[in-house]
CSV table of C-alpha atoms and ligand atoms in Angstrom, one decimal:
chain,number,residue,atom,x,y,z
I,1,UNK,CA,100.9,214.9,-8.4
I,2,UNK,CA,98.4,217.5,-7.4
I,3,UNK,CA,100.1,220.3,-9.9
I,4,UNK,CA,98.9,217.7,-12.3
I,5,UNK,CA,95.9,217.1,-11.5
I,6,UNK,CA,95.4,220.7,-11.6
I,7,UNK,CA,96.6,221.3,-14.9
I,8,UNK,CA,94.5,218.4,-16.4
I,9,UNK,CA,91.4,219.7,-14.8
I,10,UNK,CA,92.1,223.2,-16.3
I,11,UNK,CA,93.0,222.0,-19.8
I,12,UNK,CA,90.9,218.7,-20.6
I,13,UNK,CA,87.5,218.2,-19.7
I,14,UNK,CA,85.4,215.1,-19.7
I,15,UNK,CA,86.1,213.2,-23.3
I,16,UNK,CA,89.1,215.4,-24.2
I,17,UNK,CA,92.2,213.9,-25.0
I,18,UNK,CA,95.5,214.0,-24.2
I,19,UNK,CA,98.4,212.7,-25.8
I,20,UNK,CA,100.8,210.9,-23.6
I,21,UNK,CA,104.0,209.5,-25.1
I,22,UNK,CA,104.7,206.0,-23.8
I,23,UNK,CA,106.3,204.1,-21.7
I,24,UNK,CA,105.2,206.8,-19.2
I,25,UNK,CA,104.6,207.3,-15.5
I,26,UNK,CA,101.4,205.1,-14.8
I,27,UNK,CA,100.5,208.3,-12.9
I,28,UNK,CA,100.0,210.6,-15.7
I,29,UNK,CA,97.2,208.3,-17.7
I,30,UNK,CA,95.4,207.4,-14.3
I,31,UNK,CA,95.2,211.2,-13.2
I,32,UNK,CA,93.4,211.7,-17.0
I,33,UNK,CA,91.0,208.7,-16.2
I,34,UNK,CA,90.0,210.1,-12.9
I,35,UNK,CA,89.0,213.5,-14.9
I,36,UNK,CA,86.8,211.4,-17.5
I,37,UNK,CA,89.6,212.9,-20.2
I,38,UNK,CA,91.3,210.5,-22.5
I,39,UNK,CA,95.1,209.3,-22.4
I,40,UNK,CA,96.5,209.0,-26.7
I,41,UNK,CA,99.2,206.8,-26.0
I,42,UNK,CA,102.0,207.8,-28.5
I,43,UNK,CA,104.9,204.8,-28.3
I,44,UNK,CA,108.1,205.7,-28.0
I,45,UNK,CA,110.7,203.7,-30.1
I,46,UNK,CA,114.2,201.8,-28.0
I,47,UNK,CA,116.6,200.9,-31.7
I,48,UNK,CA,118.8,198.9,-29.6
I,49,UNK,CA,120.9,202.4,-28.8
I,50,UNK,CA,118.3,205.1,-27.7
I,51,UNK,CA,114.8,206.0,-27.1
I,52,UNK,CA,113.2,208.8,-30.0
I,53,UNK,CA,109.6,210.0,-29.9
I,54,UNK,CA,108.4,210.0,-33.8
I,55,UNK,CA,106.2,213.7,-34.3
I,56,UNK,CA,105.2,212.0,-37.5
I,57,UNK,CA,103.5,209.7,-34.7
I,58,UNK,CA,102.0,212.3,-32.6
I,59,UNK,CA,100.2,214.1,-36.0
I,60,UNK,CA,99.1,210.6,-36.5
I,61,UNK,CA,97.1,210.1,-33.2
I,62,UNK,CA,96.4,214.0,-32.8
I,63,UNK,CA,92.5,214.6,-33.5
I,64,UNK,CA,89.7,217.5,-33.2
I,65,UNK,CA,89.4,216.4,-29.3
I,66,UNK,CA,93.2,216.6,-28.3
I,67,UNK,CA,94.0,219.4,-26.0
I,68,UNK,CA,97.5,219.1,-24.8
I,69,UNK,CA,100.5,217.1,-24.9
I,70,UNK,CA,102.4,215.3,-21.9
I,71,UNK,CA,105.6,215.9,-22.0
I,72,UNK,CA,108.4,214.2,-19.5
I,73,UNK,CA,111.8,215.0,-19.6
I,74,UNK,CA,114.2,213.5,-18.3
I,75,UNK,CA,111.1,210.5,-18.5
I,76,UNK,CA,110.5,208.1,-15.9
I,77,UNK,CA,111.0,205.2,-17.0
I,78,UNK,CA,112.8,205.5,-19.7
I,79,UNK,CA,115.6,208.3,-18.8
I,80,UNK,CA,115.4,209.8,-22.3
I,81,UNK,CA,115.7,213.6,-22.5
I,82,UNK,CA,114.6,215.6,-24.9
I,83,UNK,CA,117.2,218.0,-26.3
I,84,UNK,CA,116.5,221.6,-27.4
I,85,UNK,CA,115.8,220.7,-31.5
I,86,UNK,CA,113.4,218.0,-29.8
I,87,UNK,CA,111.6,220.7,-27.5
I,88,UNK,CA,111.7,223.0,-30.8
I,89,UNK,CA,110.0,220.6,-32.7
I,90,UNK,CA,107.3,219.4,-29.7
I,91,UNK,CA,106.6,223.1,-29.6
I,92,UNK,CA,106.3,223.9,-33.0
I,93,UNK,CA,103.6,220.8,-33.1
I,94,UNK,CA,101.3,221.8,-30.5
I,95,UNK,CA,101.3,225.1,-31.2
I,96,UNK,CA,100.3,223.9,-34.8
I,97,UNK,CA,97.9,222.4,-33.4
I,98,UNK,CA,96.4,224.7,-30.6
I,99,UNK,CA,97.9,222.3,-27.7
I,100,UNK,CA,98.4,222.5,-24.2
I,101,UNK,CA,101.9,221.5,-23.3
I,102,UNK,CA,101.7,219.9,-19.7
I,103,UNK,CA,105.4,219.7,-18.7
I,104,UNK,CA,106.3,217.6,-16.3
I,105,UNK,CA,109.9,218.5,-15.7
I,106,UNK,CA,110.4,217.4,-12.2
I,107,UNK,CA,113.8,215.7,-12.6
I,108,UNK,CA,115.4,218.4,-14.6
I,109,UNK,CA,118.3,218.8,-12.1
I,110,UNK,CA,118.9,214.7,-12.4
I,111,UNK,CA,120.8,215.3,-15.8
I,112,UNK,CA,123.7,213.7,-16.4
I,113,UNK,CA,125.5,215.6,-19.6
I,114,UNK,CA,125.1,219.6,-18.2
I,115,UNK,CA,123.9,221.0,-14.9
I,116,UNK,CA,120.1,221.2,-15.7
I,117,UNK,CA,118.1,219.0,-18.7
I,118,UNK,CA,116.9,221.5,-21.8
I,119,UNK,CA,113.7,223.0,-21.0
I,120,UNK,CA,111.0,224.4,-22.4
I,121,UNK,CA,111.4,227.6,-20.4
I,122,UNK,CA,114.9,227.7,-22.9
I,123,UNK,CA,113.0,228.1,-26.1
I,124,UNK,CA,109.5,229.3,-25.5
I,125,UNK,CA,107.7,233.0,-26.3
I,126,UNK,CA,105.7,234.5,-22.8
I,127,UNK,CA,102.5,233.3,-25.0
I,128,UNK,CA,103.1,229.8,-25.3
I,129,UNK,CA,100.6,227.4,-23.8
I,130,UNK,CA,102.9,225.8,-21.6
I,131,UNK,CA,102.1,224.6,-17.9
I,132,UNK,CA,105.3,223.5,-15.7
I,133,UNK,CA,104.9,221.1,-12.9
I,134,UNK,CA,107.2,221.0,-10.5
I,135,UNK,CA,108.0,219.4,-6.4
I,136,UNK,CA,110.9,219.1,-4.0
I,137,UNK,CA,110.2,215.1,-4.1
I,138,UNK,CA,113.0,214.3,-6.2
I,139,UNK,CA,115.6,217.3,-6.0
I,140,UNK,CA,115.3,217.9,-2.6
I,141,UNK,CA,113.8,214.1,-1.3
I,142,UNK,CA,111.1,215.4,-0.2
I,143,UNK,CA,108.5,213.1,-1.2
I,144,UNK,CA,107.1,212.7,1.8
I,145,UNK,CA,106.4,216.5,2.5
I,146,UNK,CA,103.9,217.1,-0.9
I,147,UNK,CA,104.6,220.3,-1.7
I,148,UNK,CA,105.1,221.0,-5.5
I,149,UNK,CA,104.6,224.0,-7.7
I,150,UNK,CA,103.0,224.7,-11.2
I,151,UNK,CA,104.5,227.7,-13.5
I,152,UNK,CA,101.7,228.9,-16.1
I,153,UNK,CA,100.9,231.8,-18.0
I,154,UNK,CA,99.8,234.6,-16.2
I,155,UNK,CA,95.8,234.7,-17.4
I,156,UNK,CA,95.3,231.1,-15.5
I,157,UNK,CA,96.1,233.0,-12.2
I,158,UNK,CA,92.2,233.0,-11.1
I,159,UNK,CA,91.7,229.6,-12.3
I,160,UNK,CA,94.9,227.9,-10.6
I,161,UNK,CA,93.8,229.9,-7.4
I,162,UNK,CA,90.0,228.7,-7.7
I,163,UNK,CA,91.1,225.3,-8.6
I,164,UNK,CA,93.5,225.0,-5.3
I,165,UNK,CA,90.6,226.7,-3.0
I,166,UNK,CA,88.7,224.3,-3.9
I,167,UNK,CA,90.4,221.4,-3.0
I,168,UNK,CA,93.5,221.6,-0.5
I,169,UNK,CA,93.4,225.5,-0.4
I,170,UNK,CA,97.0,225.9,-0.2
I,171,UNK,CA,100.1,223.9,1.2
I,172,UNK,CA,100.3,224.4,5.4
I,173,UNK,CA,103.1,226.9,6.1
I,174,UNK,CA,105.4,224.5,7.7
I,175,UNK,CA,105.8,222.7,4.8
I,176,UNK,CA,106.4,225.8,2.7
I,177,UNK,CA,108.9,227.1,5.4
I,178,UNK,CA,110.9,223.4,4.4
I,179,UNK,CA,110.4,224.0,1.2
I,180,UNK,CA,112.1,227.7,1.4
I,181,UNK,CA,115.0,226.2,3.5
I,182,UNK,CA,115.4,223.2,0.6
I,183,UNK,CA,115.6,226.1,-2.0
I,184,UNK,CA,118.2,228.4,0.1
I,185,UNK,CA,119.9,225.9,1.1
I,186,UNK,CA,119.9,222.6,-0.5
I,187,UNK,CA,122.4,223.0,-3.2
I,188,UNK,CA,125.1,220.9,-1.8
I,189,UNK,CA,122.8,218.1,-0.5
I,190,UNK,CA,121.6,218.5,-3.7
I,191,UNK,CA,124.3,217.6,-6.1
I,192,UNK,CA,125.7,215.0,-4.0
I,193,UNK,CA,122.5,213.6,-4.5
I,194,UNK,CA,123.2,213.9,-7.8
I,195,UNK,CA,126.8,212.9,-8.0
I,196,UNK,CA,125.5,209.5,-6.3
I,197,UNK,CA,123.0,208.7,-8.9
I,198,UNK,CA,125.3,209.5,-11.6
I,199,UNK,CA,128.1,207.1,-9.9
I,200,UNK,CA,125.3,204.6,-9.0
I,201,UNK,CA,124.1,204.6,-12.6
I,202,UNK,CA,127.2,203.6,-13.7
I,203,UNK,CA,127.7,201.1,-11.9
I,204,UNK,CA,124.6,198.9,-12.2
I,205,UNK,CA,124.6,199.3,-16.0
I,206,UNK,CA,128.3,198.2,-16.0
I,207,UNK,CA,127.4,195.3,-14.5
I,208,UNK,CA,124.4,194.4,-16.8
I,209,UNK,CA,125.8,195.2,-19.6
I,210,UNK,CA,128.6,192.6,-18.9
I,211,UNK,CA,126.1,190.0,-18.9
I,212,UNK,CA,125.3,190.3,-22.6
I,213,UNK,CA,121.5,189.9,-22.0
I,214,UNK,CA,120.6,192.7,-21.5
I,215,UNK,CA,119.4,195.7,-24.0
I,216,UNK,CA,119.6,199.2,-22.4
I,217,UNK,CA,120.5,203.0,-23.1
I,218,UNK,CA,122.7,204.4,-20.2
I,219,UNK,CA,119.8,206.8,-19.1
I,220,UNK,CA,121.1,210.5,-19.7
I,221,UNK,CA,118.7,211.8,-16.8
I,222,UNK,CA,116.0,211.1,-13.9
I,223,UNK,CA,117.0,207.9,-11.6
I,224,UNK,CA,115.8,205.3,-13.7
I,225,UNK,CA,117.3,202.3,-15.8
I,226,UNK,CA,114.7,200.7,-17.9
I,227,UNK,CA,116.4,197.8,-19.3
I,228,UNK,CA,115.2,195.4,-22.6
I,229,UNK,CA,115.6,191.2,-21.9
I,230,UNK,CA,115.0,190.0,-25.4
I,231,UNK,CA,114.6,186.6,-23.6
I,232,UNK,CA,112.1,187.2,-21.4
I,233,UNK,CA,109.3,189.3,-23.2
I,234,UNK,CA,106.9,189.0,-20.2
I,235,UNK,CA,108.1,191.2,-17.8
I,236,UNK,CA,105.7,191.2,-15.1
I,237,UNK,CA,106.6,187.3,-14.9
I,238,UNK,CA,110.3,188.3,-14.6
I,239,UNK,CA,109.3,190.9,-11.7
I,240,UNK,CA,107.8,188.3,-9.8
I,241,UNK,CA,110.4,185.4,-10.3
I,242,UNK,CA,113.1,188.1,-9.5
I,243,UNK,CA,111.2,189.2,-6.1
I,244,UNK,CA,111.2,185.1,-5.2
I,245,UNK,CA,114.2,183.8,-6.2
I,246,UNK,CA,116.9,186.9,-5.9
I,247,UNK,CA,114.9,189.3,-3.5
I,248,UNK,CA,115.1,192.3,-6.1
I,249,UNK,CA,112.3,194.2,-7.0
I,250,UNK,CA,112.1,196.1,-10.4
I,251,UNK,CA,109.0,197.5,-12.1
I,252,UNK,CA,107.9,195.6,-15.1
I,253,UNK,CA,107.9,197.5,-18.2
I,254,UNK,CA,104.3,196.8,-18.6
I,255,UNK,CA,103.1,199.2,-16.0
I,256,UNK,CA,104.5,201.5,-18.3
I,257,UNK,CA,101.8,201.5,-20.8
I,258,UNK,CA,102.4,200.6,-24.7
I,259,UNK,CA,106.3,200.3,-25.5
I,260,UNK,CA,107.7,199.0,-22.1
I,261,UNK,CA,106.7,195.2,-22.3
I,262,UNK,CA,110.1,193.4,-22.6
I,263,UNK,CA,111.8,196.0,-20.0
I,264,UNK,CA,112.4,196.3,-16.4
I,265,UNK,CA,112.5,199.7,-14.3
I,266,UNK,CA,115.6,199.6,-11.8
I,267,UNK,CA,115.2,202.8,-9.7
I,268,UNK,CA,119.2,203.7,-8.7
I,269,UNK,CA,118.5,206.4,-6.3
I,270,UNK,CA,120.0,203.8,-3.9
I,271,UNK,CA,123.4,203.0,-1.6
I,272,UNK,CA,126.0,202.0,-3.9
I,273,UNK,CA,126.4,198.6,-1.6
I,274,UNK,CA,122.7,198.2,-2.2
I,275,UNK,CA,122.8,198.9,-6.2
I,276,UNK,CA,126.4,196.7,-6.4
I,277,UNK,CA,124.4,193.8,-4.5
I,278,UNK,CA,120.8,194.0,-6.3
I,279,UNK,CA,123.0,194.5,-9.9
I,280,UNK,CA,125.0,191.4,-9.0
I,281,UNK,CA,122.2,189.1,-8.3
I,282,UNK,CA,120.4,189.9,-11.2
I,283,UNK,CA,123.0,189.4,-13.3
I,284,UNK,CA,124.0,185.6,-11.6
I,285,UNK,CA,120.2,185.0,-11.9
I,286,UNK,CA,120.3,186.1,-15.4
I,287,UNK,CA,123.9,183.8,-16.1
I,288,UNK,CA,121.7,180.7,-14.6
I,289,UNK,CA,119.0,180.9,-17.4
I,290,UNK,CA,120.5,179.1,-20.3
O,301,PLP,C1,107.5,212.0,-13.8
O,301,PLP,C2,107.0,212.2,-12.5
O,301,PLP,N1,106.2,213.2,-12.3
O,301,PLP,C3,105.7,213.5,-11.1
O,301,PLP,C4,105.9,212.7,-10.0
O,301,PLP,C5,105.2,213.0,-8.7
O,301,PLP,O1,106.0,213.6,-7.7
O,301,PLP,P1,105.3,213.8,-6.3
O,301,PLP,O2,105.7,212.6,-5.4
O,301,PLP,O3,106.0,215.1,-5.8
O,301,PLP,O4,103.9,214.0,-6.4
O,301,PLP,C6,106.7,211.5,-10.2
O,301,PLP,C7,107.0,210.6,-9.0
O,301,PLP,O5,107.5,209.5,-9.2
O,301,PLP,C8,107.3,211.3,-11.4
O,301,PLP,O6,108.1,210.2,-11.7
């Protein structure tokens, strides 16, 4: 969260905009509020299959005061990821358009077609205006520790350095000395991880899907299911009624910005038992609403 913070403060100032496509990490447009920049929300499209992000939409909302582009892949909340000829074609636009790319790539390893999502770093010339964000929260689980990285060109050396003096002046050596032992050794922890998201996908949208109400693509990366309920277009009801009457708690899609009304988030970085159980509720719940 810090890394991007950073990066909007060194890219956008007050009044400068940044084009965020949507549904997005609430995070992202409240980090570019706190800066005085301005968040172009870009809607994404769901066609009943798959979740596409139009470029003919992002030249649309692009203007004189845009400065970079959010990108998220694999996206929370939707779980789309953006394949290479998608990346080509992002890059291709903002460097059409003299753009910041803020990538936030953070659960690149959380892929479920390949051992790592596409990334930018695949396709990009050492000039490109690209800043990487980065932390062990989700590969490693270790939210709790804060410590996450940013990858950007060379000449921003002095201004990332000023820019961290000035505020936490660095991450406490401990922390870095976990975050060393996560990187050395953490593979194996970290594709079980892995393999029990993948598995625990599965089997929540198997059991959603069998309800017929539901509208969802299986999410192709991150830990995320962001499902569409055609009958219940206001979501942040449904959230609430589901807490009360089934004791599972989902995100609404709203929280999501433009795009994710009529959509829940189901995070399934959870226990099989506890996905199987949650998964099963909502879908009696869901059976009891004629
Ligand atoms: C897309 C995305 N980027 C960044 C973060 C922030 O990660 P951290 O907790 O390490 O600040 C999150 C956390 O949910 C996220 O979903």
């Amino acid at each position: 969260m810090q890394a991007i913070q950073l990066c909007i403060q060194a890219v956008a100032g007050a009044g400068e905009e940044v084009l965020l496509p949507t549904p997005a990490w609430p995070n992202f447009a409240a980090a570019l509020g706190i800066m005085g920049a301005v968040p172009l929300s870009v809607p994404m499209q769901f066609d009943g299959q798959s979740w596409t992000l139009d470029i003919g939409a992002l030249e649309a909302a692009v203007t004189p005061r845009t400065r970079a582009l959010f990108v998220n892949s694999p996206c929370n909340p939707t779980g789309w990821v953006a394949d290479k000829s998608m990346l080509e074609a992002l890059l291709k636009f903002a460097r059409k358009h003299n753009l910041w790319i803020i990538a936030d790539e953070v659960y690149n390893r959380f892929y479920y077609e390949g051992t790592r999502a596409p990334s930018f770093y695949d396709i990009m010339e050492a000039d490109d205006k690209i800043l990487f964000v980065n932390t062990f929260s989700k590969n490693w689980a270790m939210t709790g520790w804060r410590v996450g990285w940013i990858s950007a060109p060379p000449a921003l050396q002095q201004v990332f350095e000023n820019l961290v003096q000035y505020s936490t002046s660095g991450v406490a050596a401990f922390m870095q000395r976990g975050a060393i032992a996560a990187l050395n050794d953490g593979e194996d922890f970290l594709k079980t991880q892995i393999a029990d998201c993948h598995k625990g996908r599965d089997l929540v949208c198997d059991v959603l899907e069998a309800t017929g109400k539901v509208r969802l693509e299986r999410p192709r990366g991150a830990f995320y299911l962001f499902f569409g309920l055609p009958d219940f277009p206001d979501t942040m009801e449904l959230g609430i009624r589901l807490v009360d009457d089934v004791g599972v708690a989902m995100s609404p899609g709203e929280a999501f910005g433009p795009g994710g009304a009529g959509f829940m988030r189901l995070c399934f970085a959870r226990s099989h038992d506890n996905l199987l159980d949650a998964a099963n509720r909502i879908a009696g719940w869901l059976g009891s609403q004629s």
